[in-house]
Amino acid sequence: MKTESNPIIQSGSSISECEERGCNCEAGAPVRIVPGKPRKNTSTLSIGGFFRSFWQTPDLKIVLLGLSLLVLSLFADRLGLQQPWIMILQLLLLPLAGWSIFKDGFRTLFIKRRFNMNTLMSVASIGAVVLSETYEAIILLLLFTLSEALEGYIN
């Protein structure tokens, strides 16, 4: 397995030493790069690793349950359920599919008094429900949560 150096940056170097080592700092900050201990390269990404990290995150387990209920609601009319029951199933599915997004979005909005991406996605999903587009709201939340899972796995 490949190893790579883990450099340690220490203050106290002169600017000329910094230029000799190729620091490329624009401010000319007096830093010194000291080679660290070699470490194993763990940046290899795989599908198996993603699914292992997926199962370790409780919010993503809820998303999987939400996705299965979404599939059930898509075929509910073929199973004989009438439209009011399908709508109730979808409205119960919304908080389940986007719990982590709603929780973080509204906490950021009401406690920190800021907007973030989760706040905007929460508002978008509520707007889709108001426009009677609950399928789109659920899919929006599920895809956004899945994209956050992929981003978390890569980082």
PDB file of C-alpha atoms in Angstrom:
ATOM      1  CA  MET A   1       0.000   0.000   0.000  1.00  0.00           C
ATOM      2  CA  LYS A   2       1.288   3.480  -0.818  1.00  0.00           C
ATOM      3  CA  THR A   3       2.472   5.774   1.938  1.00  0.00           C
ATOM      4  CA  GLU A   4       2.622   9.512   1.820  1.00  0.00           C
ATOM      5  CA  SER A   5       4.386  12.084   3.933  1.00  0.00           C
ATOM      6  CA  ASN A   6       2.411  14.070   6.455  1.00  0.00           C
ATOM      7  CA  PRO A   7       4.262  17.416   6.624  1.00  0.00           C
ATOM      8  CA  ILE A   8       4.151  19.461   9.799  1.00  0.00           C
ATOM      9  CA  ILE A   9       4.230  23.244   9.480  1.00  0.00           C
ATOM     10  CA  GLN A  10       6.126  25.114  12.170  1.00  0.00           C
ATOM     11  CA  SER A  11       6.508  28.836  12.567  1.00  0.00           C
ATOM     12  CA  GLY A  12       9.912  30.472  12.713  1.00  0.00           C
ATOM     13  CA  SER A  13      11.350  29.913   9.226  1.00  0.00           C
ATOM     14  CA  SER A  14      12.660  32.749   7.169  1.00  0.00           C
ATOM     15  CA  ILE A  15      11.023  33.724   3.903  1.00  0.00           C
ATOM     16  CA  SER A  16      14.081  32.568   1.926  1.00  0.00           C
ATOM     17  CA  GLU A  17      13.820  29.073   3.472  1.00  0.00           C
ATOM     18  CA  CYS A  18      10.167  29.085   2.574  1.00  0.00           C
ATOM     19  CA  GLU A  19      10.973  29.950  -1.046  1.00  0.00           C
ATOM     20  CA  GLU A  20      13.695  27.277  -1.236  1.00  0.00           C
ATOM     21  CA  ARG A  21      11.315  24.542  -0.175  1.00  0.00           C
ATOM     22  CA  GLY A  22       8.568  25.743  -2.489  1.00  0.00           C
ATOM     23  CA  CYS A  23       6.060  26.850   0.131  1.00  0.00           C
ATOM     24  CA  ASN A  24       4.120  29.036  -2.335  1.00  0.00           C
ATOM     25  CA  CYS A  25       2.557  31.114   0.426  1.00  0.00           C
ATOM     26  CA  GLU A  26       1.513  34.454  -1.018  1.00  0.00           C
ATOM     27  CA  ALA A  27       1.720  36.390   2.229  1.00  0.00           C
ATOM     28  CA  GLY A  28       5.325  35.316   2.867  1.00  0.00           C
ATOM     29  CA  ALA A  29       4.376  33.976   6.286  1.00  0.00           C
ATOM     30  CA  PRO A  30       7.406  32.699   8.197  1.00  0.00           C
ATOM     31  CA  VAL A  31       6.674  28.973   8.345  1.00  0.00           C
ATOM     32  CA  ARG A  32       8.902  25.907   8.202  1.00  0.00           C
ATOM     33  CA  ILE A  33       7.815  22.600   6.735  1.00  0.00           C
ATOM     34  CA  VAL A  34       9.133  19.610   8.674  1.00  0.00           C
ATOM     35  CA  PRO A  35       8.644  16.162   7.136  1.00  0.00           C
ATOM     36  CA  GLY A  36       6.414  14.045   9.342  1.00  0.00           C
ATOM     37  CA  LYS A  37       6.008  10.327   9.797  1.00  0.00           C
ATOM     38  CA  PRO A  38       4.781   8.379   6.775  1.00  0.00           C
ATOM     39  CA  ARG A  39       1.172   7.287   6.967  1.00  0.00           C
ATOM     40  CA  LYS A  40      -0.911   4.873   4.978  1.00  0.00           C
ATOM     41  CA  ASN A  41      -2.911   6.316   2.121  1.00  0.00           C
ATOM     42  CA  THR A  42      -6.553   5.775   3.083  1.00  0.00           C
ATOM     43  CA  SER A  43      -8.017   7.915   0.325  1.00  0.00           C
ATOM     44  CA  THR A  44      -9.135   4.923  -1.746  1.00  0.00           C
ATOM     45  CA  LEU A  45     -12.862   5.179  -2.424  1.00  0.00           C
ATOM     46  CA  SER A  46     -15.028   2.161  -3.111  1.00  0.00           C
ATOM     47  CA  ILE A  47     -18.689   1.271  -3.327  1.00  0.00           C
ATOM     48  CA  GLY A  48     -18.288  -1.180  -0.445  1.00  0.00           C
ATOM     49  CA  GLY A  49     -16.744   1.533   1.714  1.00  0.00           C
ATOM     50  CA  PHE A  50     -19.613   3.869   0.912  1.00  0.00           C
ATOM     51  CA  PHE A  51     -22.219   1.302   1.945  1.00  0.00           C
ATOM     52  CA  ARG A  52     -20.320   0.539   5.158  1.00  0.00           C
ATOM     53  CA  SER A  53     -20.281   4.242   6.034  1.00  0.00           C
ATOM     54  CA  PHE A  54     -23.923   4.483   4.914  1.00  0.00           C
ATOM     55  CA  TRP A  55     -25.016   1.854   7.450  1.00  0.00           C
ATOM     56  CA  GLN A  56     -23.108   3.585  10.263  1.00  0.00           C
ATOM     57  CA  THR A  57     -25.087   6.814   9.898  1.00  0.00           C
ATOM     58  CA  PRO A  58     -28.520   6.724  11.615  1.00  0.00           C
ATOM     59  CA  ASP A  59     -29.997   9.495   9.444  1.00  0.00           C
ATOM     60  CA  LEU A  60     -29.223   7.534   6.302  1.00  0.00           C
ATOM     61  CA  LYS A  61     -30.959   4.447   7.642  1.00  0.00           C
ATOM     62  CA  ILE A  62     -34.059   6.600   7.971  1.00  0.00           C
ATOM     63  CA  VAL A  63     -33.590   7.716   4.363  1.00  0.00           C
ATOM     64  CA  LEU A  64     -33.532   4.100   3.234  1.00  0.00           C
ATOM     65  CA  LEU A  65     -36.803   3.502   5.074  1.00  0.00           C
ATOM     66  CA  GLY A  66     -38.192   6.658   3.468  1.00  0.00           C
ATOM     67  CA  LEU A  67     -37.122   5.472   0.034  1.00  0.00           C
ATOM     68  CA  SER A  68     -38.879   2.148   0.521  1.00  0.00           C
ATOM     69  CA  LEU A  69     -42.062   3.925   1.649  1.00  0.00           C
ATOM     70  CA  LEU A  70     -41.790   6.218  -1.384  1.00  0.00           C
ATOM     71  CA  VAL A  71     -41.743   3.192  -3.665  1.00  0.00           C
ATOM     72  CA  LEU A  72     -44.762   1.843  -1.777  1.00  0.00           C
ATOM     73  CA  SER A  73     -46.608   5.142  -2.222  1.00  0.00           C
ATOM     74  CA  LEU A  74     -45.795   5.185  -5.945  1.00  0.00           C
ATOM     75  CA  PHE A  75     -47.514   1.826  -6.393  1.00  0.00           C
ATOM     76  CA  ALA A  76     -50.242   2.438  -3.788  1.00  0.00           C
ATOM     77  CA  ASP A  77     -52.922   3.274  -6.344  1.00  0.00           C
ATOM     78  CA  ARG A  78     -52.234  -0.019  -8.121  1.00  0.00           C
ATOM     79  CA  LEU A  79     -52.550  -1.798  -4.776  1.00  0.00           C
ATOM     80  CA  GLY A  80     -56.043  -0.373  -4.309  1.00  0.00           C
ATOM     81  CA  LEU A  81     -55.386   2.534  -1.925  1.00  0.00           C
ATOM     82  CA  GLN A  82     -57.451   5.628  -2.568  1.00  0.00           C
ATOM     83  CA  GLN A  83     -55.959   9.095  -3.056  1.00  0.00           C
ATOM     84  CA  PRO A  84     -56.572  10.449   0.492  1.00  0.00           C
ATOM     85  CA  TRP A  85     -54.653   7.490   1.976  1.00  0.00           C
ATOM     86  CA  ILE A  86     -51.832   7.947  -0.504  1.00  0.00           C
ATOM     87  CA  MET A  87     -51.625  11.625   0.465  1.00  0.00           C
ATOM     88  CA  ILE A  88     -51.533  10.725   4.178  1.00  0.00           C
ATOM     89  CA  LEU A  89     -48.759   8.201   3.502  1.00  0.00           C
ATOM     90  CA  GLN A  90     -46.765  10.829   1.622  1.00  0.00           C
ATOM     91  CA  LEU A  91     -47.244  13.465   4.320  1.00  0.00           C
ATOM     92  CA  LEU A  92     -46.019  10.978   6.922  1.00  0.00           C
ATOM     93  CA  LEU A  93     -43.111  10.169   4.653  1.00  0.00           C
ATOM     94  CA  LEU A  94     -41.899  13.772   4.323  1.00  0.00           C
ATOM     95  CA  PRO A  95     -40.572  14.213   7.869  1.00  0.00           C
ATOM     96  CA  LEU A  96     -39.108  10.731   7.715  1.00  0.00           C
ATOM     97  CA  ALA A  97     -37.294  11.369   4.433  1.00  0.00           C
ATOM     98  CA  GLY A  98     -35.961  14.760   5.404  1.00  0.00           C
ATOM     99  CA  TRP A  99     -35.666  14.687   9.183  1.00  0.00           C
ATOM    100  CA  SER A 100     -31.975  15.585   9.295  1.00  0.00           C
ATOM    101  CA  ILE A 101     -32.460  18.340   6.715  1.00  0.00           C
ATOM    102  CA  PHE A 102     -35.477  19.831   8.512  1.00  0.00           C
ATOM    103  CA  LYS A 103     -33.787  19.573  11.911  1.00  0.00           C
ATOM    104  CA  ASP A 104     -30.577  21.294  10.828  1.00  0.00           C
ATOM    105  CA  GLY A 105     -32.320  23.794   8.563  1.00  0.00           C
ATOM    106  CA  PHE A 106     -34.777  25.079  11.128  1.00  0.00           C
ATOM    107  CA  ARG A 107     -32.217  24.995  13.945  1.00  0.00           C
ATOM    108  CA  THR A 108     -29.947  27.186  11.841  1.00  0.00           C
ATOM    109  CA  LEU A 109     -32.814  29.505  10.928  1.00  0.00           C
ATOM    110  CA  PHE A 110     -34.359  29.984  14.362  1.00  0.00           C
ATOM    111  CA  ILE A 111     -31.356  29.661  16.689  1.00  0.00           C
ATOM    112  CA  LYS A 112     -28.439  31.017  14.648  1.00  0.00           C
ATOM    113  CA  ARG A 113     -30.633  33.325  12.535  1.00  0.00           C
ATOM    114  CA  ARG A 114     -28.891  32.267   9.317  1.00  0.00           C
ATOM    115  CA  PHE A 115     -29.794  30.520   6.106  1.00  0.00           C
ATOM    116  CA  ASN A 116     -27.934  27.466   4.938  1.00  0.00           C
ATOM    117  CA  MET A 117     -28.535  24.875   2.248  1.00  0.00           C
ATOM    118  CA  ASN A 118     -30.675  22.736   4.585  1.00  0.00           C
ATOM    119  CA  THR A 119     -32.944  25.697   5.339  1.00  0.00           C
ATOM    120  CA  LEU A 120     -33.442  26.340   1.637  1.00  0.00           C
ATOM    121  CA  MET A 121     -34.126  22.665   0.896  1.00  0.00           C
ATOM    122  CA  SER A 122     -36.685  22.577   3.733  1.00  0.00           C
ATOM    123  CA  VAL A 123     -38.454  25.630   2.337  1.00  0.00           C
ATOM    124  CA  ALA A 124     -38.379  24.119  -1.166  1.00  0.00           C
ATOM    125  CA  SER A 125     -39.917  20.853   0.020  1.00  0.00           C
ATOM    126  CA  ILE A 126     -42.628  22.664   1.989  1.00  0.00           C
ATOM    127  CA  GLY A 127     -43.347  24.751  -1.112  1.00  0.00           C
ATOM    128  CA  ALA A 128     -43.667  21.598  -3.198  1.00  0.00           C
ATOM    129  CA  VAL A 129     -46.189  20.188  -0.699  1.00  0.00           C
ATOM    130  CA  VAL A 130     -48.193  23.431  -0.812  1.00  0.00           C
ATOM    131  CA  LEU A 131     -48.272  23.097  -4.609  1.00  0.00           C
ATOM    132  CA  SER A 132     -49.537  19.486  -4.214  1.00  0.00           C
ATOM    133  CA  GLU A 133     -46.283  18.034  -5.547  1.00  0.00           C
ATOM    134  CA  THR A 134     -45.506  15.720  -2.647  1.00  0.00           C
ATOM    135  CA  TYR A 135     -43.654  13.196  -4.813  1.00  0.00           C
ATOM    136  CA  GLU A 136     -41.238  15.912  -5.900  1.00  0.00           C
ATOM    137  CA  ALA A 137     -40.773  17.091  -2.318  1.00  0.00           C
ATOM    138  CA  ILE A 138     -39.951  13.578  -1.126  1.00  0.00           C
ATOM    139  CA  ILE A 139     -37.587  12.885  -4.012  1.00  0.00           C
ATOM    140  CA  LEU A 140     -35.901  16.262  -3.446  1.00  0.00           C
ATOM    141  CA  LEU A 141     -35.244  15.426   0.199  1.00  0.00           C
ATOM    142  CA  LEU A 142     -34.084  11.881  -0.493  1.00  0.00           C
ATOM    143  CA  LEU A 143     -31.681  12.919  -3.254  1.00  0.00           C
ATOM    144  CA  PHE A 144     -30.291  15.786  -1.199  1.00  0.00           C
ATOM    145  CA  THR A 145     -29.706  13.501   1.792  1.00  0.00           C
ATOM    146  CA  LEU A 146     -28.038  10.950  -0.457  1.00  0.00           C
ATOM    147  CA  SER A 147     -25.794  13.644  -1.947  1.00  0.00           C
ATOM    148  CA  GLU A 148     -24.803  14.743   1.559  1.00  0.00           C
ATOM    149  CA  ALA A 149     -23.965  11.119   2.351  1.00  0.00           C
ATOM    150  CA  LEU A 150     -21.739  10.906  -0.712  1.00  0.00           C
ATOM    151  CA  GLU A 151     -20.074  14.190   0.197  1.00  0.00           C
ATOM    152  CA  GLY A 152     -19.524  13.015   3.767  1.00  0.00           C
ATOM    153  CA  TYR A 153     -18.005   9.769   2.543  1.00  0.00           C
ATOM    154  CA  ILE A 154     -15.590  11.549   0.217  1.00  0.00           C
ATOM    155  CA  ASN A 155     -14.532  14.019   2.892  1.00  0.00           C
TER     156      ASN A 155
END
